[in-house]
C-alpha positions as a Python dict, from the first residue, in 0.01 Angstrom:
ca = {
    (1, 'X'): (0, 0, 0),
    (2, 'X'): (-360, -184, -27),
    (3, 'X'): (-590, 128, -42),
    (4, 'X'): (-879, 163, 119),
    (5, 'X'): (-1126, 35, -148),
    (6, 'X'): (-954, -320, -166),
    (7, 'X'): (-964, -316, 186),
    (8, 'X'): (-1324, -238, 236),
    (9, 'X'): (-1434, -483, -70),
    (10, 'X'): (-1173, -772, 154),
    (11, 'X'): (-1434, -689, 446),
    (12, 'X'): (-1693, -820, 265),
    (13, 'X'): (-1578, -1124, 93),
    (14, 'X'): (-1743, -1470, 202),
    (15, 'X'): (-2041, -1285, 3),
    (16, 'X'): (-2048, -1231, -335),
    (17, 'X'): (-1989, -906, -492),
    (18, 'X'): (-1859, -826, -134),
    (19, 'X'): (-1961, -528, 4),
    (20, 'X'): (-2151, -366, -354),
    (21, 'X'): (-2358, -615, -204),
    (22, 'X'): (-2462, -546, 120),
    (23, 'X'): (-2494, -170, 15),
    (24, 'X'): (-2684, -263, -274),
    (25, 'X'): (-3095, -414, -227),
    (26, 'X'): (-3088, -770, -385),
    (27, 'X'): (-3399, -769, -607),
    (28, 'X'): (-3456, -1112, -421),
    (29, 'X'): (-3621, -919, -195),
    (30, 'X'): (-3877, -752, -434),
    (31, 'X'): (-4101, -1023, -444),
    (32, 'X'): (-4090, -1034, -60),
    (33, 'X'): (-4181, -657, -104),
    (34, 'X'): (-4434, -646, -334),
    (35, 'X'): (-4683, -968, -342),
    (36, 'X'): (-4761, -983, 38),
    (37, 'X'): (-5044, -743, 67),
    (38, 'X'): (-5160, -844, -299),
    (39, 'X'): (-5179, -1198, -136),
    (40, 'X'): (-5362, -1112, 188),
    (41, 'X'): (-5586, -911, -113),
    (42, 'X'): (-5651, -1179, -316),
    (43, 'X'): (-5693, -1406, 4),
    (44, 'X'): (-5953, -1222, 131),
    (45, 'X'): (-6135, -1186, -122),
    (46, 'X'): (-6142, -1596, -166),
    (47, 'X'): (-6255, -1671, 215),
    (48, 'X'): (-6569, -1398, 198),
    (49, 'X'): (-6673, -1500, -124),
    (50, 'X'): (-6677, -1843, -39),
    (51, 'X'): (-6851, -1703, 251),
    (52, 'X'): (-7074, -1623, 86),
    (53, 'X'): (-7082, -1962, -164),
    (54, 'X'): (-7190, -2133, 218),
    (55, 'X'): (-7475, -1868, 243),
    (56, 'X'): (-7876, -1748, 133),
    (57, 'X'): (-7970, -1474, 36),
    (58, 'X'): (-8378, -1382, 165),
    (59, 'X'): (-8514, -1615, -31),
    (60, 'X'): (-8328, -1959, -58),
    (61, 'X'): (-8131, -1875, -352),
    (62, 'X'): (-7717, -1820, -321),
    (63, 'X'): (-7591, -1554, -288),
    (64, 'X'): (-7414, -1416, -546),
    (65, 'X'): (-7105, -1242, -419),
    (66, 'X'): (-6917, -1102, -744),
    (67, 'X'): (-7193, -915, -829),
    (68, 'X'): (-7315, -567, -674),
    (69, 'X'): (-7642, -659, -479),
    (70, 'X'): (-7545, -938, -278),
    (71, 'X'): (-7279, -624, -167),
    (72, 'X'): (-7596, -368, -51),
    (73, 'X'): (-7748, -385, 297),
    (74, 'X'): (-7911, -15, 379),
    (75, 'X'): (-7637, 268, 444),
    (76, 'X'): (-7576, 156, 103),
    (77, 'X'): (-7836, 353, -46),
    (78, 'X'): (-7837, 629, 145),
    (79, 'X'): (-7441, 667, 54),
    (80, 'X'): (-7530, 549, -330),
    (81, 'X'): (-7810, 830, -334),
    (82, 'X'): (-7544, 1154, -186),
    (83, 'X'): (-7262, 941, -458),
    (84, 'X'): (-7601, 1053, -747),
    (85, 'X'): (-7813, 1371, -584),
    (86, 'X'): (-7643, 1429, -358),
    (87, 'X'): (-7846, 1509, 47),
    (88, 'X'): (-8183, 1606, 110),
    (89, 'X'): (-8399, 1592, 428),
    (90, 'X'): (-8776, 1609, 438),
    (91, 'X'): (-9022, 1549, 652),
    (92, 'X'): (-9147, 1191, 629),
    (93, 'X'): (-9507, 1255, 603),
    (94, 'X'): (-9450, 1460, 325),
    (95, 'X'): (-9400, 1164, 121),
    (96, 'X'): (-9508, 872, 311),
    (97, 'X'): (-9859, 943, 519),
    (98, 'X'): (-9886, 629, 688),
    (99, 'X'): (-9546, 667, 809),
    (100, 'X'): (-9447, 869, 1158),
    (101, 'X'): (-9345, 1234, 1233),
    (102, 'X'): (-9002, 1152, 1153),
    (103, 'X'): (-8736, 1308, 897),
    (104, 'X'): (-8622, 1167, 622),
    (105, 'X'): (-8311, 1190, 389),
    (106, 'X'): (-7953, 1067, 360),
    (107, 'X'): (-7805, 1355, 574),
    (108, 'X'): (-7717, 1035, 848),
    (109, 'X'): (-7437, 939, 659),
    (110, 'X'): (-7116, 1090, 576),
    (111, 'X'): (-7006, 1208, 236),
    (112, 'X'): (-6607, 1085, 175),
    (113, 'X'): (-6706, 756, 37),
    (114, 'X'): (-7015, 823, -192),
    (115, 'X'): (-6749, 1132, -363),
    (116, 'X'): (-6546, 840, -336),
    (117, 'X'): (-6761, 686, -559),
    (118, 'X'): (-6933, 1025, -767),
    (119, 'X'): (-6479, 1054, -874),
    (120, 'X'): (-6474, 712, -1000),
    (121, 'X'): (-6906, 687, -1173),
    (122, 'X'): (-6676, 957, -1412),
    (123, 'X'): (-6498, 728, -1542),
    (124, 'X'): (-6857, 599, -1685),
    (125, 'X'): (-6891, 273, -1423),
    (126, 'X'): (-7209, 264, -1258),
    (127, 'X'): (-7249, 408, -934),
    (128, 'X'): (-7318, -7, -688),
    (129, 'X'): (-6983, -65, -977),
    (130, 'X'): (-6764, 271, -837),
    (131, 'X'): (-6945, 195, -518),
    (132, 'X'): (-6733, -222, -529),
    (133, 'X'): (-6417, -5, -703),
    (134, 'X'): (-6391, 199, -447),
    (135, 'X'): (-6461, -45, -135),
    (136, 'X'): (-6176, -350, -342),
    (137, 'X'): (-5955, -30, -448),
    (138, 'X'): (-5912, 138, -43),
    (139, 'X'): (-5874, -235, 59),
    (140, 'X'): (-5617, -269, -120),
    (141, 'X'): (-5416, 30, -16),
    (142, 'X'): (-5494, -73, 366),
    (143, 'X'): (-5300, -431, 340),
    (144, 'X'): (-5057, -247, 165),
    (145, 'X'): (-4980, 22, 401),
    (146, 'X'): (-5026, -204, 670),
    (147, 'X'): (-4736, -367, 525),
    (148, 'X'): (-4558, -72, 537),
    (149, 'X'): (-4587, 18, 897),
    (150, 'X'): (-4524, -328, 1009),
    (151, 'X'): (-4216, -281, 796),
    (152, 'X'): (-4233, -537, 492),
    (153, 'X'): (-4030, -811, 524),
    (154, 'X'): (-4173, -1135, 518),
    (155, 'X'): (-4204, -1313, 867),
    (156, 'X'): (-4365, -1511, 1051),
    (157, 'X'): (-4453, -1219, 1272),
    (158, 'X'): (-4508, -1043, 959),
    (159, 'X'): (-4676, -1326, 743),
    (160, 'X'): (-4973, -1400, 1047),
    (161, 'X'): (-4973, -1017, 1110),
    (162, 'X'): (-5141, -1009, 734),
    (163, 'X'): (-5313, -1312, 769),
    (164, 'X'): (-5545, -1186, 1057),
    (165, 'X'): (-5604, -907, 886),
    (166, 'X'): (-5774, -1155, 612),
    (167, 'X'): (-6004, -1234, 817),
    (168, 'X'): (-6013, -983, 1064),
    (169, 'X'): (-6370, -942, 1231),
    (170, 'X'): (-6692, -722, 1108),
    (171, 'X'): (-6385, -725, 779),
    (172, 'X'): (-6698, -862, 567),
    (173, 'X'): (-6833, -486, 524),
    (174, 'X'): (-6446, -426, 390),
    (175, 'X'): (-6573, -586, 84),
    (176, 'X'): (-6957, -463, 119),
    (177, 'X'): (-7074, -64, -36),
    (178, 'X'): (-7054, 60, 331),
    (179, 'X'): (-6728, 369, 409),
    (180, 'X'): (-6547, 123, 644),
    (181, 'X'): (-6247, 29, 373),
    (182, 'X'): (-6237, 385, 285),
    (183, 'X'): (-6182, 471, 677),
    (184, 'X'): (-5960, 256, 804),
    (185, 'X'): (-5662, 351, 501),
    (186, 'X'): (-5731, 714, 586),
    (187, 'X'): (-5660, 604, 907),
    (188, 'X'): (-5424, 330, 829),
    (189, 'X'): (-5215, 653, 636),
    (190, 'X'): (-5292, 923, 907),
    (191, 'X'): (-5080, 651, 1119),
    (192, 'X'): (-4822, 630, 854),
    (193, 'X'): (-4760, 1067, 838),
    (194, 'X'): (-4730, 1044, 1198),
    (195, 'X'): (-4438, 765, 1171),
    (196, 'X'): (-4356, 929, 879),
    (197, 'X'): (-4265, 1257, 1103),
    (198, 'X'): (-4486, 1446, 816),
    (199, 'X'): (-4775, 1627, 938),
    (200, 'X'): (-4970, 1703, 535),
    (201, 'X'): (-4983, 1328, 541),
    (202, 'X'): (-5123, 1294, 915),
    (203, 'X'): (-5385, 1582, 864),
    (204, 'X'): (-5472, 1421, 459),
    (205, 'X'): (-5622, 1145, 600),
    (206, 'X'): (-5760, 1240, 934),
    (207, 'X'): (-5961, 1467, 715),
    (208, 'X'): (-6067, 1176, 486),
    (209, 'X'): (-6102, 945, 815),
    (210, 'X'): (-6333, 1234, 924),
    (211, 'X'): (-6528, 1339, 598),
    (212, 'X'): (-6575, 907, 548),
    (213, 'X'): (-6767, 848, 904),
    (214, 'X'): (-6834, 930, 1238),
    (215, 'X'): (-6535, 688, 1371),
    (216, 'X'): (-6272, 819, 1167),
    (217, 'X'): (-6274, 1120, 1391),
    (218, 'X'): (-6083, 1028, 1623),
    (219, 'X'): (-5762, 1024, 1449),
    (220, 'X'): (-5841, 1433, 1574),
    (221, 'X'): (-5792, 1289, 1875),
    (222, 'X'): (-5460, 1120, 1745),
    (223, 'X'): (-5304, 1428, 1611),
    (224, 'X'): (-5334, 1654, 1867),
    (225, 'X'): (-5194, 1384, 2125),
    (226, 'X'): (-4911, 1332, 1894),
    (227, 'X'): (-4719, 1657, 2077),
    (228, 'X'): (-4676, 1436, 2323),
    (229, 'X'): (-4491, 1094, 2117),
    (230, 'X'): (-4424, 1231, 1737),
    (231, 'X'): (-4213, 1495, 1588),
    (232, 'X'): (-3955, 1412, 1827),
    (233, 'X'): (-3654, 1599, 1602),
    (234, 'X'): (-3826, 1907, 1623),
    (235, 'X'): (-3921, 2173, 1938),
    (236, 'X'): (-4157, 2232, 2117),
    (237, 'X'): (-4325, 2521, 1966),
    (238, 'X'): (-4284, 2270, 1634),
    (239, 'X'): (-4449, 1957, 1789),
    (240, 'X'): (-4714, 2181, 1938),
    (241, 'X'): (-4790, 2377, 1625),
    (242, 'X'): (-4743, 1986, 1396),
    (243, 'X'): (-5038, 1851, 1603),
    (244, 'X'): (-5241, 2144, 1612),
    (245, 'X'): (-5227, 2193, 1284),
    (246, 'X'): (-5277, 1810, 1172),
    (247, 'X'): (-5554, 1819, 1470),
    (248, 'X'): (-5724, 2116, 1277),
    (249, 'X'): (-5655, 2002, 946),
    (250, 'X'): (-5874, 1648, 985),
    (251, 'X'): (-6126, 1829, 1160),
    (252, 'X'): (-6252, 2048, 911),
    (253, 'X'): (-6322, 1672, 743),
    (254, 'X'): (-6670, 1701, 868),
    (255, 'X'): (-6680, 2061, 882),
    (256, 'X'): (-6696, 2006, 497),
    (257, 'X'): (-6997, 1784, 585),
    (258, 'X'): (-7134, 1976, 789),
    (259, 'X'): (-7143, 2261, 474),
    (260, 'X'): (-7269, 1951, 213),
    (261, 'X'): (-7490, 1899, 469),
    (262, 'X'): (-7651, 2330, 493),
    (263, 'X'): (-7654, 2341, 151),
    (264, 'X'): (-7854, 2160, 91),
    (265, 'X'): (-8102, 2135, 362),
    (266, 'X'): (-8069, 2515, 491),
    (267, 'X'): (-7964, 2404, 828),
    (268, 'X'): (-7674, 2344, 1031),
    (269, 'X'): (-7839, 2050, 1247),
    (270, 'X'): (-7925, 1854, 981),
    (271, 'X'): (-7724, 1581, 1084),
    (272, 'X'): (-7773, 1543, 1440),
    (273, 'X'): (-8175, 1677, 1398),
    (274, 'X'): (-8201, 1315, 1203),
    (275, 'X'): (-7998, 1125, 1439),
    (276, 'X'): (-8281, 1239, 1723),
    (277, 'X'): (-8588, 1222, 1577),
    (278, 'X'): (-8512, 980, 1348),
    (279, 'X'): (-8247, 693, 1544),
    (280, 'X'): (-8274, 846, 1878),
    (281, 'X'): (-8011, 932, 1850),
    (282, 'X'): (-7730, 1252, 2030),
    (283, 'X'): (-7548, 1262, 2350),
    (284, 'X'): (-7313, 1056, 2528),
    (285, 'X'): (-7485, 720, 2613),
    (286, 'X'): (-7391, 503, 2943),
    (287, 'X'): (-7122, 275, 2806),
    (288, 'X'): (-7195, -58, 3002),
    (289, 'X'): (-7569, -7, 2930),
    (290, 'X'): (-7438, 47, 2579),
    (291, 'X'): (-7269, -325, 2539),
    (292, 'X'): (-7523, -522, 2685),
    (293, 'X'): (-7773, -318, 2459),
    (294, 'X'): (-7532, -389, 2181),
    (295, 'X'): (-7529, -765, 2322),
    (296, 'X'): (-7833, -831, 2279),
    (297, 'X'): (-8027, -722, 1989),
    (298, 'X'): (-8196, -906, 1844),
    (299, 'X'): (-8133, -932, 1495),
    (300, 'X'): (-8235, -1271, 1405),
    (301, 'X'): (-8575, -1148, 1520),
    (302, 'X'): (-8582, -880, 1282),
    (303, 'X'): (-8530, -1045, 940),
    (304, 'X'): (-8430, -1455, 1014),
    (305, 'X'): (-8440, -1645, 654),
    (306, 'X'): (-8709, -1877, 530),
    (307, 'X'): (-8640, -2215, 475),
    (308, 'X'): (-8377, -2463, 512),
    (309, 'X'): (-8103, -2323, 600),
    (310, 'X'): (-7769, -2442, 655),
    (311, 'X'): (-7532, -2494, 895),
    (312, 'X'): (-7306, -2181, 820),
    (313, 'X'): (-7640, -1929, 812),
    (314, 'X'): (-7799, -2078, 1062),
    (315, 'X'): (-7511, -2164, 1338),
    (316, 'X'): (-7427, -1725, 1230),
    (317, 'X'): (-7752, -1648, 1350),
    (318, 'X'): (-7625, -1438, 1655),
    (319, 'X'): (-7288, -1412, 1601),
    (320, 'X'): (-7289, -1058, 1649),
    (321, 'X'): (-7268, -1202, 1996),
    (322, 'X'): (-6964, -1385, 2000),
    (323, 'X'): (-6834, -1087, 1828),
    (324, 'X'): (-6845, -880, 2091),
    (325, 'X'): (-6560, -1096, 2322),
    (326, 'X'): (-6346, -1129, 2002),
    (327, 'X'): (-6389, -762, 1967),
    (328, 'X'): (-6305, -718, 2359),
    (329, 'X'): (-6029, -974, 2319),
    (330, 'X'): (-5871, -813, 2060),
    (331, 'X'): (-5856, -432, 2266),
    (332, 'X'): (-5700, -599, 2548),
    (333, 'X'): (-5455, -816, 2311),
    (334, 'X'): (-5339, -437, 2198),
    (335, 'X'): (-5351, -258, 2505),
    (336, 'X'): (-5141, -505, 2743),
    (337, 'X'): (-4909, -622, 2390),
    (338, 'X'): (-4792, -251, 2464),
    (339, 'X'): (-4760, -233, 2801),
    (340, 'X'): (-4541, -484, 2783),
    (341, 'X'): (-4295, -377, 2500),
    (342, 'X'): (-4343, 13, 2697),
    (343, 'X'): (-4201, -156, 3024),
    (344, 'X'): (-3976, -362, 2833),
    (345, 'X'): (-3838, -124, 2608),
    (346, 'X'): (-3929, 236, 2814),
    (347, 'X'): (-4056, 361, 2519),
    (348, 'X'): (-4326, 332, 2184),
    (349, 'X'): (-4281, 376, 1817),
    (350, 'X'): (-4396, 665, 1707),
    (351, 'X'): (-4705, 456, 1484),
    (352, 'X'): (-4684, 220, 1799),
    (353, 'X'): (-4889, 500, 1973),
    (354, 'X'): (-5110, 593, 1741),
    (355, 'X'): (-5307, 276, 1735),
    (356, 'X'): (-5293, 193, 2032),
    (357, 'X'): (-5481, 521, 2069),
    (358, 'X'): (-5686, 542, 1763),
    (359, 'X'): (-5770, 75, 1832),
    (360, 'X'): (-5851, 168, 2211),
    (361, 'X'): (-6118, 540, 2080),
    (362, 'X'): (-6257, 275, 1740),
    (363, 'X'): (-6326, -10, 2099),
    (364, 'X'): (-6516, 260, 2300),
    (365, 'X'): (-6674, 540, 2058),
    (366, 'X'): (-7000, 384, 1971),
    (367, 'X'): (-7070, 238, 2307),
    (368, 'X'): (-7036, 631, 2453),
    (369, 'X'): (-7225, 711, 2122),
    (370, 'X'): (-7473, 451, 2125),
    (371, 'X'): (-7475, 238, 1794),
    (372, 'X'): (-7573, -95, 1908),
    (373, 'X'): (-7674, -179, 1573),
    (374, 'X'): (-7356, -58, 1351),
    (375, 'X'): (-7059, -118, 1639),
    (376, 'X'): (-6972, -463, 1463),
    (377, 'X'): (-6840, -317, 1139),
    (378, 'X'): (-6771, 1, 1322),
    (379, 'X'): (-6528, -190, 1540),
    (380, 'X'): (-6387, -372, 1181),
    (381, 'X'): (-6133, -35, 1228),
    (382, 'X'): (-5923, -131, 1472),
    (383, 'X'): (-5798, -298, 1204),
    (384, 'X'): (-5490, -52, 1271),
    (385, 'X'): (-5462, -225, 1560),
    (386, 'X'): (-5260, -465, 1364),
    (387, 'X'): (-4970, -178, 1415),
    (388, 'X'): (-4906, -386, 1790),
    (389, 'X'): (-5045, -749, 1665),
    (390, 'X'): (-4691, -838, 1459),
    (391, 'X'): (-4523, -855, 1804),
    (392, 'X'): (-4764, -1043, 1924),
    (393, 'X'): (-4603, -1397, 2082),
    (394, 'X'): (-4614, -1658, 1761),
    (395, 'X'): (-4837, -1839, 2089),
    (396, 'X'): (-5095, -1586, 2011),
    (397, 'X'): (-5080, -1483, 1676),
    (398, 'X'): (-5130, -1814, 1604),
    (399, 'X'): (-5479, -1894, 1829),
    (400, 'X'): (-5597, -1537, 1782),
    (401, 'X'): (-5583, -1637, 1407),
    (402, 'X'): (-5825, -1919, 1421),
    (403, 'X'): (-6102, -1728, 1638),
    (404, 'X'): (-6081, -1449, 1366),
    (405, 'X'): (-6142, -1655, 1151),
    (406, 'X'): (-6376, -1879, 1269),
    (407, 'X'): (-6625, -1588, 1374),
    (408, 'X'): (-6515, -1403, 1033),
    (409, 'X'): (-6751, -1683, 939),
    (410, 'X'): (-7004, -1621, 1036),
    (411, 'X'): (-7038, -1269, 1102),
    (412, 'X'): (-7012, -1358, 724),
    (413, 'X'): (-7328, -1541, 703),
    (414, 'X'): (-7555, -1330, 853),
    (415, 'X'): (-7412, -1070, 603),
    (416, 'X'): (-7518, -1298, 350),
    (417, 'X'): (-7764, -1486, 445),
    (418, 'X'): (-7994, -1065, 540),
    (419, 'X'): (-7940, -1063, 909),
    (420, 'X'): (-7711, -787, 939),
    (421, 'X'): (-7803, -414, 764),
}
C-alpha cells in the first residue's frame, strides 16, 4: 500500500521538492520582503536631495541637504530647545522690552519627538544630528510598517504605493527636524496593532502619536471606534474594553505633555494659554473659512529669496495652493476606494477601517482647529491612507504618482528656499 507521505509528495509533483517546497517559504521571497522599504527610503532621500540641490537658501547659495541646517525651520528651534533644556513660558516683555505683551516660550510644542532626540543624544551625538537620526529612522520605519500592512509582497500595486509614499504630499517634512515622521510612524504602528488584534501595540502607537503632535490625538478617536470593526473574535464586552483601554492609554500621550508643561511652568493650561495669547488659536473654527485662509496665506509675501531664482523656486512660491487641491483629491480618493470595496465585498479589512478613519480625521482636523500656517505638514500624516491606495486601479495610481512627484518638488522648493516655516 502506498504510504500517505508518498501520496502527498505525489500531489506536489510538477514542482521541485513536492509538498515540502510548497510548505517552506522560498528564499527568493527574502529580498521581496526586505528590499522594497529600503529602496523606498533611499529613493525618498535621493529625490529630496535633488530638490534641495535645485533650490536656493536665503542668501542665494545652494542648500546643503546633508547638513543639519538645511533641515531646520522655525519650529525646529523649539523642538531642539525642549530636547536640551525642557519647557519654559514667560512674558515676552520680561526679556524683550520692545516685544508685544504676549506669552513666549516653547510650550506650544509637544514632547514626544524632542524627548526621543534627547534619548539619542545620550549616545554622544549632537542634538541637531540626533534630531535628523530620529527623523530618518522614523521615515524608514514608516516604509517598513506600511510594507507589512499592505501585504509585504511586491506587485505593481504595492510597488506603486511605496513610490507614492516616497513623494507623498508634504513629505519633505519627513526629512526635517519636525515630529511629522515620528508621529506618522506611531499612527502606522497603532494601525498595525489594531490589525493584529493587539490592543497593547495599538495603545503604544497611539500614545506616541498623541505625544508627538496634537494631530496624533486622532488615534484616540479611531481606537474608540475600533470596537465596531476590530477585535472580531472577542465578545462585545471584551471588544469595548479593548477599545476603551487602548484609547485611554493613547490619550495619556496628551496628559504626559500637559504634565511636563505643568512641571516647568506651574500651569496646567500652559499650552492653551500660549496658543491663545501668541497664536490666536483655541476653540473650533469654521472649516471652509479656514480652508480659504490656508489657500490664500501669503507665504511668499512673508519671505522671498533675493536675487535670481531657479525655475523650481520661482514656480514653487505658491505651491501650498496646489498642495491643498492635491490633499483634497487624495482624501476623496481614499474615501471612494473604501466605499467601492465596501460595496463590492460588503466589508472592509480592520486595517482599512483604521486607515480610513485616520485619513479623514487628519484631513479635517487642521481646518476645525485653525492651522493656516501648518496644515500642509500636518496633512502629511495622511500617509497612513496609503493602506487603501494599494487597492486603487493602476489607472489611478500612476497619475496620482505623477501629480505627487510634481507637487513634492514644488513644495520642497518652498521649504528649502526658506519660504515655508
